[in-house]
């Protein structure tokens, strides 16, 4: 069945692969981005997927943007909270600003994205909420106290939403990617990246499409009994 999907941070990296995969499943897709107009325009030109610009850290902007998407494409049935940033620093060097930037975008951003969509899902008795967490929310990571806190927080969000949404036909699940070949991981110093790859039994970084595959599975109508779960896709780097 054709549904309407929203993917935050959906024009680059893992998000772009998710947007494309949901479109390939026959869904109408809206992708949000925060700042990179050029990348968003190129993404739309390449894929035909419409992009919308707003800051997920801002509730009013998110609510207004979501209202616009719903006016353009119809009620949102599938929401993928994917937008995220890193501000890595060892804890003794981490500034309150670095802490708040990551919390506001990665964690409050999930609230701001799902909260305006949730009442409509409850009314229509159908919804798929998918949050992109991280291996580093499961295991922690040197220099990522802020990021790991948000990604662990995602797991609390989906487990709670799953209980609240289950009777209304709404599922809430998380995907925990390991290290994926995206700009975010490429920004890690090369030596550090090499040492990370050495810890991945698969011997390589993951591909964004391998995360998108988890999302299309969770987003499908047939996945209604999978609720409150976490899919890890990390090349056997870490087991919960
Ligand atoms: N474990 C233990 N020690 C480590 C370490 C690790 N993983 N990484 C670095 N260190 C040590 C270094 O060896 C160094 O020790 P010495 O001072 O004794 O030489 C020290 O920590 C580094 O201290 P610096 O003062 O030099 O650190 P810095 O202020 O320059 O910060 C850094 C460097 C930000 C930590 C940088 O190394 C870095 O970016 N590391 C990668 C962090 C990381 O993995 N981020 C994940 C990004 S990808 C992502 O987040 C996507 C996802 O979901 C998976």
Coordinates of C-alpha atoms and ligand atoms in Angstrom, one line a residue:
X1 CA 0.0 0.0 0.0
X2 CA 1.3 3.5 -0.9
X3 CA 1.9 5.5 2.2
X4 CA 3.4 8.9 3.0
X5 CA 6.8 9.0 4.6
X6 CA 8.9 11.7 6.2
X7 CA 12.7 11.2 6.6
X8 CA 14.5 13.8 8.7
X9 CA 18.1 14.5 7.5
X10 CA 16.8 12.6 4.4
X11 CA 18.9 14.2 1.6
X12 CA 22.4 13.0 2.6
X13 CA 24.1 10.0 4.0
X14 CA 22.0 7.2 5.6
X15 CA 18.9 9.4 5.3
X16 CA 19.3 9.8 1.6
X17 CA 19.5 6.0 1.2
X18 CA 16.4 5.6 3.4
X19 CA 14.4 8.2 1.4
X20 CA 15.3 6.4 -1.9
X21 CA 14.5 3.0 -0.5
X22 CA 11.1 4.1 0.7
X23 CA 10.3 5.7 -2.7
X24 CA 11.4 2.5 -4.4
X25 CA 8.8 0.7 -2.2
X26 CA 6.1 2.9 -3.8
X27 CA 5.7 5.4 -0.9
X28 CA 5.4 9.2 -1.3
X29 CA 8.5 10.6 0.5
X30 CA 9.4 14.0 1.9
X31 CA 13.0 14.5 3.1
X32 CA 14.1 17.2 5.4
X33 CA 17.5 18.9 5.6
X34 CA 18.9 21.6 7.9
X35 CA 21.3 23.7 5.9
X36 CA 23.0 22.3 2.8
X37 CA 20.7 23.8 0.1
X38 CA 23.1 22.6 -2.7
X39 CA 23.0 19.0 -1.6
X40 CA 19.3 19.1 -1.2
X41 CA 18.7 20.5 -4.7
X42 CA 21.0 17.9 -6.2
X43 CA 19.2 15.2 -4.3
X44 CA 15.8 16.3 -5.6
X45 CA 17.1 16.6 -9.1
X46 CA 18.6 13.1 -8.9
X47 CA 15.7 11.3 -7.2
X48 CA 12.5 13.4 -7.7
X49 CA 12.1 13.4 -3.9
X50 CA 10.9 16.7 -2.5
X51 CA 13.0 18.3 0.2
X52 CA 12.0 20.6 3.1
X53 CA 14.3 22.8 5.1
X54 CA 13.8 23.1 8.9
X55 CA 15.8 22.7 12.1
X56 CA 14.6 19.6 13.9
X57 CA 15.9 21.1 17.2
X58 CA 13.1 23.7 17.0
X59 CA 9.6 22.5 17.8
X60 CA 7.6 25.3 16.1
X61 CA 9.7 25.0 12.9
X62 CA 9.2 21.2 12.9
X63 CA 5.4 21.5 13.5
X64 CA 5.0 24.0 10.7
X65 CA 7.2 22.0 8.3
X66 CA 5.2 18.8 9.1
X67 CA 1.9 20.6 8.4
X68 CA 3.3 21.7 5.1
X69 CA 4.4 18.2 4.1
X70 CA 1.0 16.9 5.1
X71 CA -0.7 19.6 3.0
X72 CA 1.5 18.6 0.0
X73 CA 1.6 14.9 0.3
X74 CA -1.1 13.8 2.7
X75 CA -1.1 12.5 6.3
X76 CA 2.3 11.0 7.3
X77 CA 2.1 7.3 8.0
X78 CA 5.8 6.6 8.3
X79 CA 8.2 8.8 10.1
X80 CA 12.0 8.2 10.2
X81 CA 13.8 10.3 12.8
X82 CA 17.2 10.2 11.3
X83 CA 18.7 13.7 11.5
X84 CA 21.7 13.8 13.7
X85 CA 25.0 15.5 14.4
X86 CA 28.3 14.8 16.2
X87 CA 30.4 17.2 18.3
X88 CA 33.0 14.7 19.5
X89 CA 35.4 15.6 22.3
X90 CA 36.8 13.8 25.3
X91 CA 34.6 14.5 28.3
X92 CA 37.2 16.8 30.0
X93 CA 37.2 19.0 26.9
X94 CA 33.5 18.8 26.0
X95 CA 31.8 22.2 26.3
X96 CA 28.3 22.7 27.5
X97 CA 27.6 24.1 24.0
X98 CA 28.7 20.8 22.4
X99 CA 26.5 18.9 24.9
X100 CA 23.5 21.0 24.2
X101 CA 23.9 21.1 20.4
X102 CA 23.9 17.3 20.2
X103 CA 21.1 16.8 22.8
X104 CA 18.9 19.4 21.0
X105 CA 19.3 18.0 17.6
X106 CA 19.6 14.3 18.1
X107 CA 17.3 13.7 21.1
X108 CA 14.9 16.7 21.4
X109 CA 14.8 16.5 17.6
X110 CA 13.2 13.1 17.8
X111 CA 10.5 14.5 20.1
X112 CA 9.9 17.5 17.8
X113 CA 9.6 15.2 14.8
X114 CA 7.3 12.5 16.1
X115 CA 5.1 14.6 18.5
X116 CA 3.3 16.6 15.9
X117 CA 2.6 13.5 13.7
X118 CA 1.6 11.2 16.6
X119 CA -2.1 12.4 17.1
X120 CA -2.9 11.8 13.4
X121 CA -1.4 8.3 13.5
X122 CA -3.6 7.6 16.6
X123 CA -6.7 8.9 14.8
X124 CA -6.0 6.9 11.7
X125 CA -5.0 3.8 13.7
X126 CA -1.8 3.3 11.7
X127 CA 1.8 4.5 12.1
X128 CA 5.4 3.5 11.7
X129 CA 7.9 5.4 13.8
X130 CA 11.5 4.5 13.1
X131 CA 14.4 6.1 15.0
X132 CA 17.9 5.9 13.8
X133 CA 20.0 5.3 16.9
X134 CA 23.6 4.0 16.8
X135 CA 26.0 1.3 18.0
X136 CA 27.4 4.0 20.1
X137 CA 24.2 4.4 22.0
X138 CA 24.5 0.6 22.8
X139 CA 28.1 0.4 23.8
X140 CA 29.2 4.1 24.4
X141 CA 32.2 5.6 22.7
X142 CA 35.3 7.5 23.6
X143 CA 34.7 11.2 23.0
X144 CA 30.9 10.8 22.5
X145 CA 29.3 11.3 25.9
X146 CA 26.8 13.7 24.3
X147 CA 26.1 11.6 21.2
X148 CA 26.0 8.2 23.1
X149 CA 23.5 9.8 25.6
X150 CA 21.2 10.8 22.7
X151 CA 21.4 7.4 21.0
X152 CA 20.8 5.5 24.2
X153 CA 17.9 7.9 24.8
X154 CA 16.4 6.9 21.4
X155 CA 16.0 3.4 22.7
X156 CA 14.0 4.6 25.7
X157 CA 11.8 6.7 23.4
X158 CA 10.9 3.8 21.1
X159 CA 10.3 1.3 23.9
X160 CA 7.9 3.8 25.6
X161 CA 6.1 4.8 22.3
X162 CA 5.7 1.2 21.4
X163 CA 3.7 0.6 24.5
X164 CA 1.6 3.7 24.0
X165 CA 1.0 3.1 20.3
X166 CA 0.4 -0.6 20.1
X167 CA -3.4 -0.5 20.5
X168 CA -3.6 2.2 17.9
X169 CA -1.8 0.3 15.2
X170 CA 1.4 2.3 15.7
X171 CA 4.8 0.6 15.9
X172 CA 8.0 2.3 17.2
X173 CA 11.3 0.7 16.5
X174 CA 15.0 1.7 16.3
X175 CA 17.8 0.8 14.0
X176 CA 21.3 0.9 15.4
X177 CA 23.8 1.3 12.6
X178 CA 27.4 0.5 13.2
X179 CA 30.1 2.5 11.4
X180 CA 28.7 3.3 7.9
X181 CA 30.5 4.9 5.0
X182 CA 29.1 8.4 5.3
X183 CA 30.5 11.9 5.6
X184 CA 30.0 11.6 9.4
X185 CA 32.3 8.6 9.7
X186 CA 34.7 10.0 7.1
X187 CA 35.1 13.1 9.3
X188 CA 36.8 10.9 11.9
X189 CA 40.6 11.2 11.7
X190 CA 41.9 8.6 9.3
X191 CA 44.1 6.8 11.8
X192 CA 41.2 6.5 14.2
X193 CA 38.9 5.3 11.4
X194 CA 41.4 2.6 10.5
X195 CA 41.5 1.4 14.1
X196 CA 37.7 1.3 14.1
X197 CA 37.5 -0.7 10.9
X198 CA 40.0 -3.2 12.5
X199 CA 37.4 -3.8 15.2
X200 CA 34.6 -4.7 12.8
X201 CA 34.6 -8.5 12.1
X202 CA 33.1 -7.8 8.7
X203 CA 36.3 -6.0 7.9
X204 CA 34.6 -3.0 6.3
X205 CA 32.3 -0.1 6.9
X206 CA 28.6 -0.6 6.3
X207 CA 26.8 0.9 3.3
X208 CA 23.9 3.3 3.8
X209 CA 21.7 1.0 1.7
X210 CA 22.2 -1.7 4.4
X211 CA 20.6 0.5 6.9
X212 CA 17.8 1.6 4.5
X213 CA 16.9 -2.1 4.2
X214 CA 16.2 -2.3 7.9
X215 CA 14.0 0.7 7.7
X216 CA 11.8 -0.5 4.8
X217 CA 11.3 -3.8 6.6
X218 CA 10.1 -2.0 9.8
X219 CA 8.0 0.5 7.8
X220 CA 6.0 -2.2 5.9
X221 CA 2.4 -2.9 6.7
X222 CA 3.4 -6.5 7.4
X223 CA 5.7 -5.5 10.3
X224 CA 2.8 -4.6 12.7
X225 CA 3.8 -7.1 15.5
X226 CA 7.4 -5.9 15.5
X227 CA 7.2 -3.1 18.1
X228 CA 9.7 -1.6 20.6
X229 CA 12.6 -3.6 19.0
X230 CA 16.0 -2.6 17.9
X231 CA 17.7 -3.9 14.8
X232 CA 21.5 -3.7 14.9
X233 CA 23.4 -3.6 11.6
X234 CA 27.1 -3.3 12.5
X235 CA 29.1 -6.1 10.8
X236 CA 29.2 -8.1 14.1
X237 CA 31.1 -5.3 15.9
X238 CA 28.9 -5.4 19.0
X239 CA 26.1 -7.6 20.3
X240 CA 23.6 -6.4 22.9
Ligands
LIG1 N1 39.9 4.8 23.4 C1 40.8 5.2 24.2 N2 41.6 6.2 24.1 C2 41.5 7.0 23.0 C3 40.5 6.6 22.0 C4 39.7 5.5 22.2 N3 38.7 5.1 21.4 N4 40.5 7.6 21.0 C5 41.5 8.4 21.4 N5 42.1 8.1 22.5 C6 43.2 8.7 23.2 C7 44.3 9.0 22.3 O1 45.2 8.0 22.2 C8 44.9 10.2 23.0 O2 45.7 9.7 24.1 P1 47.1 10.4 24.5 O3 46.8 11.8 24.9 O4 47.7 9.5 25.6 O5 48.0 10.3 23.2 C9 43.7 10.9 23.6 O6 42.7 9.9 23.7 C10 43.2 11.9 22.6 O7 43.3 13.0 23.3 P2 43.4 14.4 22.4 O8 43.5 15.5 23.4 O9 44.4 14.3 21.3 O10 41.9 14.4 21.8 P3 41.3 15.5 20.9 O11 40.8 16.6 21.8 O12 42.2 15.9 19.8 O13 40.0 14.7 20.3 C11 39.0 13.0 19.1 C12 40.3 13.7 19.3 C13 37.8 13.9 18.9 C14 38.7 12.1 20.3 C15 39.2 12.2 17.8 O14 40.2 11.2 18.1 C16 38.0 11.5 17.3 O15 37.2 12.1 16.5 N6 37.8 10.2 17.6 C17 36.7 9.5 17.0 C18 35.5 9.4 17.9 C19 34.5 8.6 17.3 O16 34.6 7.4 17.1 N7 33.4 9.2 16.8 C20 32.4 8.4 16.1 C21 32.0 9.3 14.9 S1 31.0 8.4 13.8 C22 29.5 8.3 14.5 O17 29.2 8.8 15.5 C23 28.4 7.6 13.7 C24 27.9 6.4 14.5 O18 26.8 6.5 15.0 C25 28.7 5.2 14.6

